[in-house]
Short mmCIF file of N, CA and C in Angstrom, two decimals:
data_model
loop_
_atom_site.label_atom_id
_atom_site.label_comp_id
_atom_site.label_asym_id
_atom_site.label_seq_id
_atom_site.Cartn_x
_atom_site.Cartn_y
_atom_site.Cartn_z
N MET H 1 0.90 -0.95 -0.05
CA MET H 1 0.05 0.03 0.05
C MET H 1 0.89 1.36 -0.20
N ASP H 2 0.60 2.25 -0.93
CA ASP H 2 1.47 3.43 -0.92
C ASP H 2 1.23 4.36 -0.07
N ARG H 3 2.02 5.56 0.45
CA ARG H 3 1.71 6.52 1.35
C ARG H 3 0.52 7.31 1.03
N ASP H 4 0.05 7.59 -0.24
CA ASP H 4 -0.94 8.44 -0.37
C ASP H 4 -2.30 7.71 -0.08
N ARG H 5 -2.32 6.24 -0.31
CA ARG H 5 -3.58 5.63 0.08
C ARG H 5 -3.65 5.61 1.68
N ILE H 6 -2.54 5.10 2.41
CA ILE H 6 -2.50 5.29 3.64
C ILE H 6 -3.25 6.22 4.30
N LEU H 7 -2.68 7.65 3.90
CA LEU H 7 -2.98 8.94 4.34
C LEU H 7 -4.65 8.87 4.04
N ALA H 8 -4.97 8.63 2.77
CA ALA H 8 -6.63 8.93 2.47
C ALA H 8 -7.27 7.86 3.49
N LEU H 9 -6.77 6.95 3.82
CA LEU H 9 -7.60 5.97 4.51
C LEU H 9 -7.89 6.71 5.99
N SER H 10 -6.77 7.07 6.43
CA SER H 10 -6.71 7.49 7.57
C SER H 10 -7.48 8.92 7.96
N ARG H 11 -7.40 9.75 6.93
CA ARG H 11 -8.27 10.75 6.76
C ARG H 11 -9.82 10.67 6.87
N LYS H 12 -10.24 9.38 6.31
CA LYS H 12 -11.59 8.86 6.22
C LYS H 12 -11.80 8.27 7.43
N GLU H 13 -11.27 7.60 8.37
CA GLU H 13 -11.13 7.12 9.69
C GLU H 13 -11.33 8.14 10.72
N ASN H 14 -10.71 9.12 10.41
CA ASN H 14 -10.48 10.04 11.46
C ASN H 14 -11.59 11.38 11.33
N GLN H 15 -12.25 11.23 10.00
CA GLN H 15 -13.03 12.34 9.38
C GLN H 15 -12.59 13.47 9.45
N ASN H 16 -11.52 13.53 8.82
CA ASN H 16 -10.55 14.79 8.37
C ASN H 16 -10.29 15.68 9.91
N GLN H 17 -10.47 14.97 10.97
CA GLN H 17 -10.05 15.78 12.14
C GLN H 17 -8.43 15.19 12.47
N ASP H 18 -7.65 16.57 13.10
CA ASP H 18 -6.40 16.17 13.31
C ASP H 18 -6.23 15.19 14.63
N LEU H 19 -5.36 14.18 14.71
CA LEU H 19 -5.20 13.31 15.84
C LEU H 19 -5.13 14.25 17.10
N ALA H 20 -4.34 15.47 16.95
CA ALA H 20 -3.86 16.12 18.15
C ALA H 20 -5.21 16.90 18.64
N GLU H 21 -6.02 17.10 17.81
CA GLU H 21 -7.33 17.87 18.08
C GLU H 21 -8.32 16.93 18.62
N ILE H 22 -8.07 15.59 18.35
CA ILE H 22 -8.88 14.65 18.83
C ILE H 22 -8.43 14.52 20.44
N GLU H 23 -7.32 14.20 20.52
CA GLU H 23 -6.76 13.81 22.01
C GLU H 23 -7.15 15.29 22.87
N CYS H 24 -6.83 16.30 22.26
CA CYS H 24 -7.22 17.56 22.87
C CYS H 24 -8.75 17.55 23.62
N LEU H 25 -9.65 17.23 22.53
CA LEU H 25 -11.04 17.20 23.05
C LEU H 25 -11.28 15.98 24.12
N LYS H 26 -10.54 14.96 23.82
CA LYS H 26 -10.67 13.87 24.98
C LYS H 26 -10.16 14.33 26.52
N GLN H 27 -9.12 15.04 26.44
CA GLN H 27 -8.60 15.56 27.80
C GLN H 27 -9.64 16.56 28.26
N ALA H 28 -10.06 17.60 27.05
CA ALA H 28 -10.97 18.53 27.52
C ALA H 28 -12.09 18.06 28.40
N GLY H 29 -12.62 16.93 27.77
CA GLY H 29 -13.79 16.04 28.36
C GLY H 29 -13.70 15.68 29.68
N ARG H 30 -12.58 15.03 29.88
CA ARG H 30 -12.16 14.36 31.13
C ARG H 30 -12.31 15.60 32.28
N ILE H 31 -11.54 16.64 31.90
CA ILE H 31 -11.51 17.75 32.75
C ILE H 31 -12.66 18.39 32.86
N ALA H 32 -13.57 18.32 31.96
CA ALA H 32 -15.00 19.15 32.25
C ALA H 32 -15.82 18.12 33.30
N TYR H 33 -15.73 16.98 33.27
CA TYR H 33 -16.07 16.04 34.11
C TYR H 33 -15.81 16.35 35.56
N LEU H 34 -14.68 16.50 35.77
CA LEU H 34 -14.12 17.14 37.18
C LEU H 34 -14.60 18.49 37.61
N VAL H 35 -14.54 18.99 36.73
CA VAL H 35 -14.96 20.67 37.06
C VAL H 35 -16.34 20.46 37.05
N GLY H 36 -17.13 19.82 36.25
CA GLY H 36 -18.79 19.75 36.61
C GLY H 36 -19.02 19.46 37.96
N CYS H 37 -18.39 18.14 38.19
CA CYS H 37 -18.86 17.48 39.65
C CYS H 37 -18.28 18.58 40.82
N SER H 38 -17.21 19.15 40.60
CA SER H 38 -16.66 19.99 41.63
C SER H 38 -17.49 21.23 41.96
N VAL H 39 -18.18 21.60 40.74
CA VAL H 39 -19.12 22.61 40.80
C VAL H 39 -20.13 22.21 41.64
N CYS H 40 -21.08 21.04 41.14
CA CYS H 40 -22.10 20.55 41.97
C CYS H 40 -21.86 20.64 43.32
N VAL H 41 -20.57 20.16 43.53
CA VAL H 41 -20.35 19.95 45.10
C VAL H 41 -20.23 21.03 45.73
N ILE H 42 -19.87 22.26 45.18
CA ILE H 42 -19.34 23.55 45.97
C ILE H 42 -20.76 24.32 45.83
N ILE H 43 -21.48 24.14 44.99
CA ILE H 43 -23.06 24.83 45.02
C ILE H 43 -23.78 24.27 46.01
N SER H 44 -23.83 22.77 46.13
CA SER H 44 -24.45 21.91 47.12
C SER H 44 -24.22 22.54 48.54
N VAL H 45 -23.06 22.58 48.96
CA VAL H 45 -22.34 22.87 50.07
C VAL H 45 -22.79 24.34 50.49
N LEU H 46 -22.72 24.95 49.53
CA LEU H 46 -22.89 26.57 49.82
C LEU H 46 -24.48 26.80 50.13
N GLN H 47 -25.04 26.10 49.47
CA GLN H 47 -26.61 26.20 49.70
C GLN H 47 -27.32 25.69 50.69
N TRP H 48 -26.58 24.39 51.32
CA TRP H 48 -26.77 23.62 52.31
C TRP H 48 -26.50 24.58 53.62
N ASN H 49 -25.07 25.29 53.35
CA ASN H 49 -24.70 26.10 54.51
C ASN H 49 -25.43 27.46 54.73
N PHE H 50 -25.80 28.13 53.67
CA PHE H 50 -26.55 29.35 53.87
C PHE H 50 -28.19 29.16 53.71
N ALA H 51 -28.59 28.00 53.05
CA ALA H 51 -30.23 28.04 52.95
C ALA H 51 -30.66 26.69 53.72
N LYS H 52 -29.66 25.62 54.07
CA LYS H 52 -30.15 24.54 54.70
C LYS H 52 -31.13 23.79 53.56
N THR H 53 -30.95 24.00 52.40
CA THR H 53 -31.47 23.45 51.41
C THR H 53 -30.81 22.69 50.38
N ILE H 54 -31.22 21.53 49.73
CA ILE H 54 -30.44 20.72 48.55
C ILE H 54 -30.78 21.40 47.16
N ASN H 55 -29.63 21.54 46.43
CA ASN H 55 -29.95 22.14 45.23
C ASN H 55 -30.05 20.78 44.10
N TRP H 56 -31.30 20.36 44.33
CA TRP H 56 -31.43 19.13 43.39
C TRP H 56 -31.10 19.13 41.90
N GLY H 57 -31.59 20.45 41.38
CA GLY H 57 -31.37 20.67 40.03
C GLY H 57 -29.97 20.55 39.29
N CYS H 58 -28.96 21.13 39.99
CA CYS H 58 -27.70 20.83 39.25
C CYS H 58 -27.00 19.38 39.27
N TRP H 59 -27.41 18.53 40.34
CA TRP H 59 -27.06 17.20 40.22
C TRP H 59 -28.05 16.23 39.31
N VAL H 60 -29.31 16.86 38.85
CA VAL H 60 -29.89 16.48 37.93
C VAL H 60 -28.93 16.21 36.37
N VAL H 61 -28.70 17.59 36.14
CA VAL H 61 -27.99 17.72 35.05
C VAL H 61 -26.66 17.18 35.11
N ASN H 62 -25.88 16.88 36.20
CA ASN H 62 -24.65 16.48 36.12
C ASN H 62 -24.73 15.05 35.93
N PHE H 63 -25.55 14.16 36.50
CA PHE H 63 -25.78 12.79 36.21
C PHE H 63 -26.52 12.50 35.09
N SER H 64 -27.05 13.24 34.44
CA SER H 64 -27.74 13.09 33.01
C SER H 64 -26.65 13.27 31.92
N ILE H 65 -25.81 14.00 32.42
CA ILE H 65 -24.47 14.22 31.32
C ILE H 65 -23.63 13.05 31.52
N LEU H 66 -23.18 12.61 33.01
CA LEU H 66 -22.49 11.68 32.74
C LEU H 66 -23.14 10.15 32.31
N GLY H 67 -24.34 9.95 32.61
CA GLY H 67 -25.08 8.99 31.82
C GLY H 67 -25.03 8.50 30.45
N THR H 68 -25.29 9.95 30.06
CA THR H 68 -25.15 9.89 28.50
C THR H 68 -23.88 9.75 27.99
N VAL H 69 -22.68 10.36 28.71
CA VAL H 69 -21.33 9.82 28.20
C VAL H 69 -21.18 8.29 28.29
N PHE H 70 -21.54 7.68 29.40
CA PHE H 70 -21.43 6.28 29.53
C PHE H 70 -22.36 5.32 28.46
N LEU H 71 -23.34 5.71 28.32
CA LEU H 71 -24.41 5.24 27.20
C LEU H 71 -23.76 5.21 25.82
N VAL H 72 -22.97 6.35 25.57
CA VAL H 72 -22.33 6.42 24.11
C VAL H 72 -21.02 5.44 24.04
N LYS H 73 -20.57 5.40 25.34
CA LYS H 73 -19.16 4.56 25.73
C LYS H 73 -19.66 3.16 25.57
N PHE H 74 -20.86 2.95 25.93
CA PHE H 74 -21.50 1.57 25.81
C PHE H 74 -21.73 1.23 24.37
N SER H 75 -22.51 2.08 23.73
CA SER H 75 -22.98 1.80 22.49
C SER H 75 -21.96 1.74 21.38
N LYS H 76 -20.69 2.37 21.67
CA LYS H 76 -19.48 2.16 20.78
C LYS H 76 -18.89 0.95 21.42
N GLN H 77 -18.49 0.82 22.47
CA GLN H 77 -17.63 -0.45 22.84
C GLN H 77 -18.16 -1.75 23.26
N LYS H 78 -19.35 -1.70 23.76
CA LYS H 78 -20.30 -2.63 24.22
C LYS H 78 -19.22 -3.44 25.67
N LYS H 79 -18.87 -2.63 26.42
CA LYS H 79 -18.18 -2.85 27.78
C LYS H 79 -19.28 -3.02 29.00
N THR H 80 -19.19 -3.99 29.46
CA THR H 80 -20.01 -4.18 30.51
C THR H 80 -19.86 -3.06 31.65
N HIS H 81 -18.68 -2.63 31.88
CA HIS H 81 -18.58 -1.66 32.84
C HIS H 81 -19.13 -0.33 32.50
N ALA H 82 -19.11 -0.09 31.30
CA ALA H 82 -19.93 1.14 30.80
C ALA H 82 -21.49 1.18 30.72
N LEU H 83 -22.06 -0.01 30.87
CA LEU H 83 -23.52 -0.54 30.96
C LEU H 83 -23.81 -0.16 32.25
N LEU H 84 -22.96 -0.86 33.33
CA LEU H 84 -23.21 -0.29 34.65
C LEU H 84 -23.26 0.91 35.24
N MET H 85 -22.26 1.79 34.70
CA MET H 85 -22.25 3.22 34.87
C MET H 85 -23.34 3.74 34.21
N THR H 86 -23.81 3.59 33.10
CA THR H 86 -25.09 4.04 32.62
C THR H 86 -26.05 4.14 33.57
N ILE H 87 -26.23 2.88 33.96
CA ILE H 87 -27.56 2.47 35.03
C ILE H 87 -27.09 3.18 36.05
N LEU H 88 -26.26 3.40 36.71
CA LEU H 88 -25.90 3.97 38.01
C LEU H 88 -26.36 5.47 37.96
N TYR H 89 -25.81 5.86 36.78
CA TYR H 89 -25.75 7.49 36.82
C TYR H 89 -27.18 7.87 36.47
N TYR H 90 -27.81 7.09 35.58
CA TYR H 90 -29.49 7.39 35.23
C TYR H 90 -30.26 7.15 36.45
N ALA H 91 -29.89 6.08 37.11
CA ALA H 91 -30.59 5.97 38.32
C ALA H 91 -30.36 7.27 39.30
N LEU H 92 -29.41 7.62 39.40
CA LEU H 92 -29.02 8.90 40.36
C LEU H 92 -29.73 10.02 39.61
N CYS H 93 -29.59 10.00 38.26
CA CYS H 93 -30.60 11.12 37.80
C CYS H 93 -31.70 11.30 38.12
N ILE H 94 -32.70 10.18 37.88
CA ILE H 94 -34.01 9.90 38.16
C ILE H 94 -34.24 10.14 39.72
N PHE H 95 -33.44 9.76 40.64
CA PHE H 95 -33.62 9.99 42.18
C PHE H 95 -33.46 11.34 42.46
N PHE H 96 -32.54 12.23 41.83
CA PHE H 96 -32.42 13.58 41.75
C PHE H 96 -33.76 14.10 41.35
N LEU H 97 -33.99 13.79 40.12
CA LEU H 97 -35.18 14.48 39.42
C LEU H 97 -36.57 14.37 40.28
N ILE H 98 -36.58 13.30 40.97
CA ILE H 98 -37.69 13.18 41.89
C ILE H 98 -37.54 14.14 42.95
N GLY H 99 -36.37 14.19 43.80
CA GLY H 99 -36.15 15.18 44.75
C GLY H 99 -36.33 16.57 43.96
N PHE H 100 -35.95 17.04 43.03
CA PHE H 100 -36.15 18.17 42.19
C PHE H 100 -37.65 18.58 42.27
N ILE H 101 -38.56 17.67 41.65
CA ILE H 101 -39.97 17.73 41.55
C ILE H 101 -40.60 17.89 42.77
N THR H 102 -40.08 17.07 43.73
CA THR H 102 -40.71 17.11 45.30
C THR H 102 -40.71 18.50 45.89
N SER H 103 -39.37 19.21 45.77
CA SER H 103 -38.99 20.45 46.32
C SER H 103 -39.89 21.42 45.72
N LEU H 104 -40.25 21.01 44.26
CA LEU H 104 -41.09 22.42 43.61
C LEU H 104 -42.54 22.40 44.24
N ARG H 105 -42.86 21.28 44.36
CA ARG H 105 -44.19 20.98 45.23
C ARG H 105 -44.43 21.52 46.47
N GLY H 106 -43.19 21.59 47.08
CA GLY H 106 -43.35 22.26 48.38
C GLY H 106 -43.04 21.13 49.50
#
């Protein structure tokens, strides 16, 4: 196989994205997980300290994002661990959604 054909196949496989850009996006996603979880913890701690209430909404958003990430990972890789994490995160999302709805109702 010649060089030009190998490059063409690589471009097609990577959808014309630069490998450095792909790695950068992966690292950004990992950091975004940590920042998102940290912000939810900070918001929850502050709200508990000042208002003695729980901010259910930020946790609904957080766990829905994490559940979706692992759902996509499971659909691509078919790993049992990803499926279990999907179920866990969506269960937590539903739990916090119920808490959110309950808090809205009074």
